[in-house]
Coordinates of C-alpha atoms in Angstrom, one line a residue:
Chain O
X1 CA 73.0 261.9 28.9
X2 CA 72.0 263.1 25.6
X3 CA 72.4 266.8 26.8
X4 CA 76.0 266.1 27.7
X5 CA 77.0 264.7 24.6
X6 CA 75.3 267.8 23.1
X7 CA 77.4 269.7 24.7
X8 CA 79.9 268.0 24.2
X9 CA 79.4 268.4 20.7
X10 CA 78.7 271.7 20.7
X11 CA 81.9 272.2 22.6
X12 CA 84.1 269.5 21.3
X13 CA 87.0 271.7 19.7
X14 CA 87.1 272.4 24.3
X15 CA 86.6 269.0 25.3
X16 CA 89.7 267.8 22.6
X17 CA 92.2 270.6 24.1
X18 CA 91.5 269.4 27.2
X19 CA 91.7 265.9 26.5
X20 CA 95.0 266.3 24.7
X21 CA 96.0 268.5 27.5
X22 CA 95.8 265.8 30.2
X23 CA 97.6 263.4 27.4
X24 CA 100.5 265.3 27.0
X25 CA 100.2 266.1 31.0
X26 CA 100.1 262.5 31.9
X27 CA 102.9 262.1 29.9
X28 CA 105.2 264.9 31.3
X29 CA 104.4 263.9 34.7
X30 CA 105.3 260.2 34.3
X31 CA 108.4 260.5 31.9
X32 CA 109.9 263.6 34.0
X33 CA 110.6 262.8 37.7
X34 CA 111.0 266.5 39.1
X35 CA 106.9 267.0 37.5
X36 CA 106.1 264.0 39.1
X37 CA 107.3 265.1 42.6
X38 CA 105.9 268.5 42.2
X39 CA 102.6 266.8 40.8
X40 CA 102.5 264.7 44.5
X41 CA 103.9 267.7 46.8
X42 CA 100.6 269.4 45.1
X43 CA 98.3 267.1 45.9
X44 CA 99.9 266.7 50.0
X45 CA 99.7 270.9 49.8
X46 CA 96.0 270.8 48.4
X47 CA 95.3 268.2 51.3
X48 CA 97.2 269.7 54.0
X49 CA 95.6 272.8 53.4
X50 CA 92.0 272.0 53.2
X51 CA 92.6 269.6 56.3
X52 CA 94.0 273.0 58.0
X53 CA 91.4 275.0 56.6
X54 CA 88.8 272.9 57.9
X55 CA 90.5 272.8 62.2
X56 CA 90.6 276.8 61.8
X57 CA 86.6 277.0 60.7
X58 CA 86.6 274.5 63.8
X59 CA 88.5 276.0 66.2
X60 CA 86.8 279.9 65.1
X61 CA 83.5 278.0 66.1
X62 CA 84.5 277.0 69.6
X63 CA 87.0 280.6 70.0
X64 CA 84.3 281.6 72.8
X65 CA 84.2 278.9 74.9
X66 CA 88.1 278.2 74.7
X67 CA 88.8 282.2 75.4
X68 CA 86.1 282.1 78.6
X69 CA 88.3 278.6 79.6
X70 CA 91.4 280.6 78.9
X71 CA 90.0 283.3 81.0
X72 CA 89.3 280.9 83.7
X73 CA 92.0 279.2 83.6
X74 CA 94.1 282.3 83.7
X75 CA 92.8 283.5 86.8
X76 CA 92.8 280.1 88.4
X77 CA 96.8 279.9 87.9
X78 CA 97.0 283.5 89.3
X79 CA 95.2 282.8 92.4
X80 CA 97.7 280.2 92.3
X81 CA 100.9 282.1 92.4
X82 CA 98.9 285.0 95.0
X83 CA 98.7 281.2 97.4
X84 CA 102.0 281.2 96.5
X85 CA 103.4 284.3 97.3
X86 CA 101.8 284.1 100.4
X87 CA 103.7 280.8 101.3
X88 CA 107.1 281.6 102.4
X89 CA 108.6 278.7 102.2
X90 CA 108.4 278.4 98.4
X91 CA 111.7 278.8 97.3
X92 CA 111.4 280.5 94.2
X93 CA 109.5 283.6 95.6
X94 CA 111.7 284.1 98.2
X95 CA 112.9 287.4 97.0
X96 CA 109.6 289.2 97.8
X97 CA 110.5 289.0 101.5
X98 CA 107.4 290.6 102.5
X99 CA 105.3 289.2 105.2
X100 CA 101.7 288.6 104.4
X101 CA 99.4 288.8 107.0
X102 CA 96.2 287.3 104.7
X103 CA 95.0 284.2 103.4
X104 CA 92.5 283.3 101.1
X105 CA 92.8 286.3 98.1
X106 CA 90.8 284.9 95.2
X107 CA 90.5 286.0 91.6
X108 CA 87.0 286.3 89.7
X109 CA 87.7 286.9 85.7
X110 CA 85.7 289.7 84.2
X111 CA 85.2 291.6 80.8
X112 CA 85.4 295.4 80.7
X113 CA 82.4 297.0 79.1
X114 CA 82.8 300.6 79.6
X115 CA 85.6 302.3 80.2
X116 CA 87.6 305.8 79.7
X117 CA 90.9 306.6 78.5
X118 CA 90.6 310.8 78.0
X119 CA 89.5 312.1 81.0
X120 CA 91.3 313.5 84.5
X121 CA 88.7 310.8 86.3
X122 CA 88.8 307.8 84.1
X123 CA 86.4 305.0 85.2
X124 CA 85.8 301.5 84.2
X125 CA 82.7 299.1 84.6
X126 CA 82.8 295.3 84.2
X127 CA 80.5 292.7 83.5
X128 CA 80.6 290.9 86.6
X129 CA 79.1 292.3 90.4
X130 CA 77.1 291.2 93.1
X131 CA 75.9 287.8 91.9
X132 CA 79.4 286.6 91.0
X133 CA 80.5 287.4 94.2
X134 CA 82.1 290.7 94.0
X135 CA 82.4 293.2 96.8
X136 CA 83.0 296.9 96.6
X137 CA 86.3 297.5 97.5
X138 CA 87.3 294.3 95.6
X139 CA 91.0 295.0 93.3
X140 CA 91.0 294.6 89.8
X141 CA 94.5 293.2 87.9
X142 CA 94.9 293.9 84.6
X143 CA 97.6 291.2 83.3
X144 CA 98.5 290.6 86.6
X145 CA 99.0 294.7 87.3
X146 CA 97.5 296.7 89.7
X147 CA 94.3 298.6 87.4
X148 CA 92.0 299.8 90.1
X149 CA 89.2 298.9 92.8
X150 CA 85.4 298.9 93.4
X151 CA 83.9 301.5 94.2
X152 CA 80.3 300.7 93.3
X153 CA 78.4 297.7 92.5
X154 CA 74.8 295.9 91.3
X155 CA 73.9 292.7 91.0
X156 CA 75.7 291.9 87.6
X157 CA 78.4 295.0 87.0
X158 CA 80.8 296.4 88.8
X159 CA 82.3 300.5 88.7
X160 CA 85.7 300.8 89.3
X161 CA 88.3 303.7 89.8
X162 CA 91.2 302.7 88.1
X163 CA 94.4 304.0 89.1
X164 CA 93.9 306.5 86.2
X165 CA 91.3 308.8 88.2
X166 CA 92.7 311.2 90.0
X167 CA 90.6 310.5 93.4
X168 CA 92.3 307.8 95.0
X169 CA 95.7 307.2 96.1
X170 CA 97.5 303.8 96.4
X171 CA 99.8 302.6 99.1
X172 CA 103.0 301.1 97.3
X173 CA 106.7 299.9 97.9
X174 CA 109.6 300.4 95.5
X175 CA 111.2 297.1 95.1
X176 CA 110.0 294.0 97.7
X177 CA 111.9 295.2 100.4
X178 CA 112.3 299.3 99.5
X179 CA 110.7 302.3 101.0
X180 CA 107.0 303.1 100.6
X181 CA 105.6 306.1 99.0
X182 CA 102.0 307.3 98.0
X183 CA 100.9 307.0 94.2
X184 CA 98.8 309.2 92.5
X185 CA 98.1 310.0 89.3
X186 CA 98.2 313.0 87.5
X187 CA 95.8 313.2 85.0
X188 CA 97.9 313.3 82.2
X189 CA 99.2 310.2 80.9
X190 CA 97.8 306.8 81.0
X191 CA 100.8 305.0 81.0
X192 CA 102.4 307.1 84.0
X193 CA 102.3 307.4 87.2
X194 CA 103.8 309.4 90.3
X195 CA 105.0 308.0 93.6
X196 CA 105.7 310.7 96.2
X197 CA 106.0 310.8 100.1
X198 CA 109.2 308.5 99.1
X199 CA 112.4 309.1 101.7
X200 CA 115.4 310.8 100.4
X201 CA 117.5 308.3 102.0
X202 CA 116.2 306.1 100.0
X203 CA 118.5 304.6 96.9
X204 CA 115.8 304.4 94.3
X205 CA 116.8 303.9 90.4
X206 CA 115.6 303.8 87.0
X207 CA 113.8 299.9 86.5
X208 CA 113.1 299.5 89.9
X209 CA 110.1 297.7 90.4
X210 CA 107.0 299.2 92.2
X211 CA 104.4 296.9 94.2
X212 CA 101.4 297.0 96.2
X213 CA 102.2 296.8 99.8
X214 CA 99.1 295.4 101.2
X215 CA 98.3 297.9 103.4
X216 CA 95.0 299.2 102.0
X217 CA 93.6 295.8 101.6
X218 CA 92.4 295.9 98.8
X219 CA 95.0 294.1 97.1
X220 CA 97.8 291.5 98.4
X221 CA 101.3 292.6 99.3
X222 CA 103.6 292.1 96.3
X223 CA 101.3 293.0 93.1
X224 CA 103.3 294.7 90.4
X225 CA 102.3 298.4 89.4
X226 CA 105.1 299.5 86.9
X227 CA 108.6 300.4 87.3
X228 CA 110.6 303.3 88.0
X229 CA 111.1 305.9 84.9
X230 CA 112.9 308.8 87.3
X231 CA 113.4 310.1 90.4
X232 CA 113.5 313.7 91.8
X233 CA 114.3 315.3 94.7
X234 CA 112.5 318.0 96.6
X235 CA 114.4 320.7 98.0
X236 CA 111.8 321.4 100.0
X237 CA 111.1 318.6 102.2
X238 CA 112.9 315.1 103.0
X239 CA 111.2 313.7 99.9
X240 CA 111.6 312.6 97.0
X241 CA 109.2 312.1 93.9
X242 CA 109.0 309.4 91.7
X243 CA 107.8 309.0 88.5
X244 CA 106.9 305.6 87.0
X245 CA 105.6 303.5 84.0
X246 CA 102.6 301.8 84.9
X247 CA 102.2 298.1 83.8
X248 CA 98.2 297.8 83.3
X249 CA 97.2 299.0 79.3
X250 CA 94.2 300.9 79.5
X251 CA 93.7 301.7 76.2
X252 CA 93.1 297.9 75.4
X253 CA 92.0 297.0 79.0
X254 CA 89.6 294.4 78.4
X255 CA 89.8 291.2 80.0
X256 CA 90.5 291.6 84.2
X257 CA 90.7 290.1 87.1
X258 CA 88.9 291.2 90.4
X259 CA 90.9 289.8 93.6
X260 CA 89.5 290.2 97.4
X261 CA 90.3 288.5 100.2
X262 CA 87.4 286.3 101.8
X263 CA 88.2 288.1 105.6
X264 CA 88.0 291.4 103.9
X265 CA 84.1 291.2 105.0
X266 CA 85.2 290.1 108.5
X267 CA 88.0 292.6 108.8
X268 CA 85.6 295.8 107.9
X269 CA 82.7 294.8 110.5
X270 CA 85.9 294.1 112.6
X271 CA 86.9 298.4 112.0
X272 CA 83.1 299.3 111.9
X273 CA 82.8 297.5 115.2
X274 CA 85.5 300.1 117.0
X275 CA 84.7 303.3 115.0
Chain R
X1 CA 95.1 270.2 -2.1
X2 CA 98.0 270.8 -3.7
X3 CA 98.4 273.6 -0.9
X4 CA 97.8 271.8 1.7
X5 CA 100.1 268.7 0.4
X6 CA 102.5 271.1 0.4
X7 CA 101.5 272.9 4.0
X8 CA 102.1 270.0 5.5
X9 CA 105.6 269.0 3.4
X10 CA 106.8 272.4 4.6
X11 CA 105.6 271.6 8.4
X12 CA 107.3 268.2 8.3
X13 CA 110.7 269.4 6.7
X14 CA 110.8 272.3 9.4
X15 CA 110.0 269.5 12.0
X16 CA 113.0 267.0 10.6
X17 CA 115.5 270.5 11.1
X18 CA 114.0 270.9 14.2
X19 CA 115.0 267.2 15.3
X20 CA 118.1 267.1 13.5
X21 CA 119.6 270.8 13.7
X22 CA 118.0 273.0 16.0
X23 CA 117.4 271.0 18.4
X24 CA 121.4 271.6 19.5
X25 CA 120.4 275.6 19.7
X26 CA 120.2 276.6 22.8
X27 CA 121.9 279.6 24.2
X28 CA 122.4 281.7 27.2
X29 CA 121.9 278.5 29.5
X30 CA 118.6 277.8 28.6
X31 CA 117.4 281.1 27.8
X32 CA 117.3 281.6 24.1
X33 CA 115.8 278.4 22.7
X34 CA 115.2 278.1 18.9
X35 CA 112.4 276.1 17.8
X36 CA 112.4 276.2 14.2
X37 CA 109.3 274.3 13.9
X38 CA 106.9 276.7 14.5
X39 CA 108.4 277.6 10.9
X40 CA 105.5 275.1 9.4
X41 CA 103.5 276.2 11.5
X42 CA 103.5 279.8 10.6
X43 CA 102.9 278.7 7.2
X44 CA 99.7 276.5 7.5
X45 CA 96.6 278.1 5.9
X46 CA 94.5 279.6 7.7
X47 CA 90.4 279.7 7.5
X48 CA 90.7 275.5 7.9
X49 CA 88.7 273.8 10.5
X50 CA 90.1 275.2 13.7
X51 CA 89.6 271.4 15.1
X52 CA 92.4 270.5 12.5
X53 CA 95.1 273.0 13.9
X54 CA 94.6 271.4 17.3
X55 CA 95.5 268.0 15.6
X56 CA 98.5 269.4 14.0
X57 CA 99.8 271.0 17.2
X58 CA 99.7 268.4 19.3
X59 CA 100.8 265.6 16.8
X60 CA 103.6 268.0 15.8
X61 CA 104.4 268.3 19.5
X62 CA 104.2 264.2 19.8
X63 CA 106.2 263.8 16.9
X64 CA 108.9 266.1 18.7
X65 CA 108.7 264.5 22.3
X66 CA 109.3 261.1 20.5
X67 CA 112.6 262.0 18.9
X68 CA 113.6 265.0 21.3
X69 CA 112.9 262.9 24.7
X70 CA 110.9 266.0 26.2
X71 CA 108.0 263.4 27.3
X72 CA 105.0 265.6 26.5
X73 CA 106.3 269.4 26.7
X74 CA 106.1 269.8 23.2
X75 CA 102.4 268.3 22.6
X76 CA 101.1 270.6 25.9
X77 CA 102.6 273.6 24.3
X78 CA 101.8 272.6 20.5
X79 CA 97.8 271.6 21.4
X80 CA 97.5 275.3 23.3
X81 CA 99.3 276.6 20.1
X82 CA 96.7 274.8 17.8
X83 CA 93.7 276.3 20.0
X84 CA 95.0 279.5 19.7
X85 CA 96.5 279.6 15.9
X86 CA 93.2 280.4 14.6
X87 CA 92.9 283.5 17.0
X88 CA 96.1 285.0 16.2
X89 CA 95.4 284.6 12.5
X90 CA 91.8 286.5 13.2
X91 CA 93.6 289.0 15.1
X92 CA 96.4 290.1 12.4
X93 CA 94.1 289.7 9.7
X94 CA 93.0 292.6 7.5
X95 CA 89.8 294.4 7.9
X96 CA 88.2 292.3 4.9
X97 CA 89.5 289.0 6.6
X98 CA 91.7 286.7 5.0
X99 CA 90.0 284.5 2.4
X100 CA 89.8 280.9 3.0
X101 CA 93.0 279.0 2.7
X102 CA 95.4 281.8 2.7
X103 CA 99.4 281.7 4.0
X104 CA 100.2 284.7 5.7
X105 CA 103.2 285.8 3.6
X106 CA 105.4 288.4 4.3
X107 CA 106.2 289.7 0.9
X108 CA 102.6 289.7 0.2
X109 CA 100.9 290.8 3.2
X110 CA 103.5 293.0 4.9
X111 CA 106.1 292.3 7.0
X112 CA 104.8 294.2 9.7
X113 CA 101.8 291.5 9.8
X114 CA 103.9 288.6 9.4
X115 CA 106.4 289.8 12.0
X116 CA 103.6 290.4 14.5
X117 CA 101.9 286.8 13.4
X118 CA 105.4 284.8 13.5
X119 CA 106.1 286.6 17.3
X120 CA 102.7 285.8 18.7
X121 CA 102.8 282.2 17.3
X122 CA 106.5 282.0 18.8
X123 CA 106.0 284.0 22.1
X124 CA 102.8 281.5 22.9
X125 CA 104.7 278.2 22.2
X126 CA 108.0 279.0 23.9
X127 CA 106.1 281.0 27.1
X128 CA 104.0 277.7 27.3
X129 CA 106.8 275.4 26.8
X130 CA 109.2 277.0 29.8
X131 CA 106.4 277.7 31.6
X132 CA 105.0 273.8 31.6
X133 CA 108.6 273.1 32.4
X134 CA 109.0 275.0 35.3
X135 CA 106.1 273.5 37.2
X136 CA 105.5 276.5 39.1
X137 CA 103.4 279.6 39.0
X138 CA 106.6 281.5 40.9
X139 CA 108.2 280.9 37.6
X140 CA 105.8 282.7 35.4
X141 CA 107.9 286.0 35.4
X142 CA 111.2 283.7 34.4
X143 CA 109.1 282.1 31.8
X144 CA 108.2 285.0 30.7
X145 CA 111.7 286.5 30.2
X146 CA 112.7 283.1 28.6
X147 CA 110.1 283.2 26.3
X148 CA 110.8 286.6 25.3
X149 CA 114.6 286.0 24.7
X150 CA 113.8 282.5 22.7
X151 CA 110.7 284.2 20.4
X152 CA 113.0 286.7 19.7
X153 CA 115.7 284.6 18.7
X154 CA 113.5 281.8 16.6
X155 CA 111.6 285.2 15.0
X156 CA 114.7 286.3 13.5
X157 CA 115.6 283.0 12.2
X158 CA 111.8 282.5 10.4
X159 CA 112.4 286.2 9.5
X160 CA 115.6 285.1 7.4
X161 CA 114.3 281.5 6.3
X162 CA 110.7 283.1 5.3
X163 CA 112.9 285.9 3.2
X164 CA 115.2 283.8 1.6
X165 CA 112.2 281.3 0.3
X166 CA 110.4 284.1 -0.7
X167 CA 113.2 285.7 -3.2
X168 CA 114.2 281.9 -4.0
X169 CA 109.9 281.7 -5.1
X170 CA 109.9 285.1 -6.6
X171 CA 113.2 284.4 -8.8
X172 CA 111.5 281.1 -9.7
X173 CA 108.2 282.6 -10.8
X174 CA 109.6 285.8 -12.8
X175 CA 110.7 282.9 -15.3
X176 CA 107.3 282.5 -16.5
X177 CA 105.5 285.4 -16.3
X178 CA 102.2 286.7 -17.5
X179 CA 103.6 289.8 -19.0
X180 CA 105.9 288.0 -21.4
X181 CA 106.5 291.1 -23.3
X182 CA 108.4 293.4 -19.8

């Protein structure tokens, strides 16, 4: 006590502004209505913003476990709408009209750790494998688009070929119900892709969509790849080549989705059985 | 004393004007204000307790929210005015200092310095007065420009006042002189 009113005195010429400064303040505020306002508005702001301050520090703490939930949750719903698209008699999907001869494609959300955006065989590996239940051959969906499969895995990551290495080839289907072609890509660009093998007859044009037609198994019938950027025809043979913007980002690729079918395992011994 | 008596005569006449008068002067919509006041002010002696100017601020500004209705805007802007009076006084000052109890005149101590001491005294009271009024740190530029406008304006009238008292003293004085023989 004695220290503060030594400093008080030794500061008193301070302590009187201030004083007088809250006087005439006090004054201001209770004799002018538009200071007064302000003077409450200031105190709701100061409020507000500390009580906002405080949920973001909050809500930053719990960011992993809501983004793993958000990851889960995300590929819950899109095993959802694959169940879906498999039902034909939901209305809404309708216009797919393709006929899907599997059941049971599930989803298993993973995190890219490794991948490669500047080479002519880009690869990818992901933080999930063997123990989570992934298979080699399994697809991975990046936003829903086609990205690549498995081609190798251990017990806790999995290497995939995405559709930006030039090895494998991908069965698709311009538009739900259009002609199929053969994509590839070409080594150049990672946000393009060529369709070839496509039928001249067939009336293909700029923002048509291009899907997975199922056939390889590795994905389900109906999975979006990108859409048509231009068509040309060969003079050479009865086909026509397609070039097309692929929908999967792989320059911020991070959070995927593998997908396999639970009869995939029966359906290989099924082929391994007859060769 | 006698100069103090009469410090404080000269502060409360330029208050009474201030009241009466120039309370009425206000231009450009709000943008040129003259506060004659500061007139007294300006003319206190400096090298006092610096406690005291901080009395005489704000009790000048009390004075001036009582008669002027401006609940408290005048005492905010006069106490920071008294807080800093003994600064600006330090800061025009010659390099041997003023002596204690010295008015900062023009005629005697240049007009440059008493231009440069009037405008810092005026720029600080009207940029604290519009800027209190505004209630906003957004405003600060617009204070800024009003304060600039209304120094200006109240510096020209201290200018003439200041000048016209000083010939009125200095015709006054001649009469008795201490050279009675020029």
């Amino acid at each position: 006590m004695r220290n503060l009113i030594n400093l008080l005195v030794k500061n008193h010429r301070l302590a009187i502004f201030v004083l007088l400064e809250i006087i005439a303040l006090i004054w201001l505020v209770s004799s002018h209505a538009m200071h007064k306002n302000r003077m409450a508005s200031m105190g709701l702001e100061i409020s507000d913003s500390w009580v906002y301050a405080l949920g973001r520090l909050e809500s930053f703490n719990t960011l992993d476990s809501t983004n793993s939930a958000l990851n889960d949750e995300l590929s819950k719903l899109r095993s959802e709408n694959i169940i879906l698209l498999e039902n034909a008699g939901i209305d809404c999907i309708e216009d797919f009209e393709y006929e899907s001869p599997h059941d049971g494609w599930y989803t298993i959300p993973a995190e890219v750790i490794y991948s490669t955006t500047h080479k002519k065989n880009n690869l990818i590996v992901a933080n999930k494998g063997l123990v989570d239940g992934i298979n080699i051959g399994a697809g991975m969906l990046d936003k829903g688009f086609l990205a690549g499969r498995v081609v190798e895995i251990t017990n806790d990551k999995a290497l995939v070929f995405p559709i930006t290495h030039k090895k494998p080839s991908w069965s698709v289907r311009i538009n739900s119900d259009g002609t199929e072609g053969v994509m590839t890509w070409d080594g150049d660009d990672l946000t393009k892709g060529t369709v070839r093998d496509v039928f001249k007859a067939a009336l293909i044009l700029p923002g048509n969509s291009v899907i997975t037609t199922g056939f390889q198994g590795v994905f389900p019938p109906g999975i979006e790849i990108g859409t048509v950027l231009k068509v040309e025809s060969n003079d050479d043979d009865n086909f026509q080549t397609v070039y097309i913007e692929l929908g999967a980002d792989f320059y911020s690729i991070r959070y995927v989705e593998f997908i396999q079918n639970r009869d995939n395992l029966s359906i290989d011994s099924l082929i391994n059985s007859i060769e | 004393m006698r100069h103090i008596i009469n410090a404080l005569i000269l502060l409360s006449l330029a208050v009474i004007l201030q009241i009466v008068i120039f309370r009425f002067a206000i231009f450009s919509g709000g943008w040129a204000i003259i506060f004659f006041h500061l007139y007294g002010l300006t003319m206190l002696p400096v090298g006092w307790n610096k406690t005291s100017y901080l009395f005489i601020g704000a009790f000048t500004g009390i004075v001036l929210d009582i008669f002027m209705l401006t609940g408290g805007l005048h005492m905010a802007a006069g106490t920071f005015l008294g807080l800093a009076l003994p600064h600006i006084s330090s800061l025009v000052a010659p390099r041997e200092g003023f002596h204690k109890g010295h008015i900062i005149i023009g005629f005697k101590d240049g007009w440059a310095r008493y231009i440069i001491y009037s405008f810092l005294i005026t720029f600080l009271y009207s940029f604290s007065i519009f800027f209190i009024e505004s209630g906003q740190l957004g405003f600060a530029l617009e204070s800024f420009g009003k304060a600039i406008m209304s120094s200006g304006l109240t510096l020209v009238l201290l200018i003439l006042t200041h000048g016209l008292i000083g010939i009125a003293s200095k015709a006054k004085h001649s009469k008795v002189s201490a050279y009675p023989w020029s």
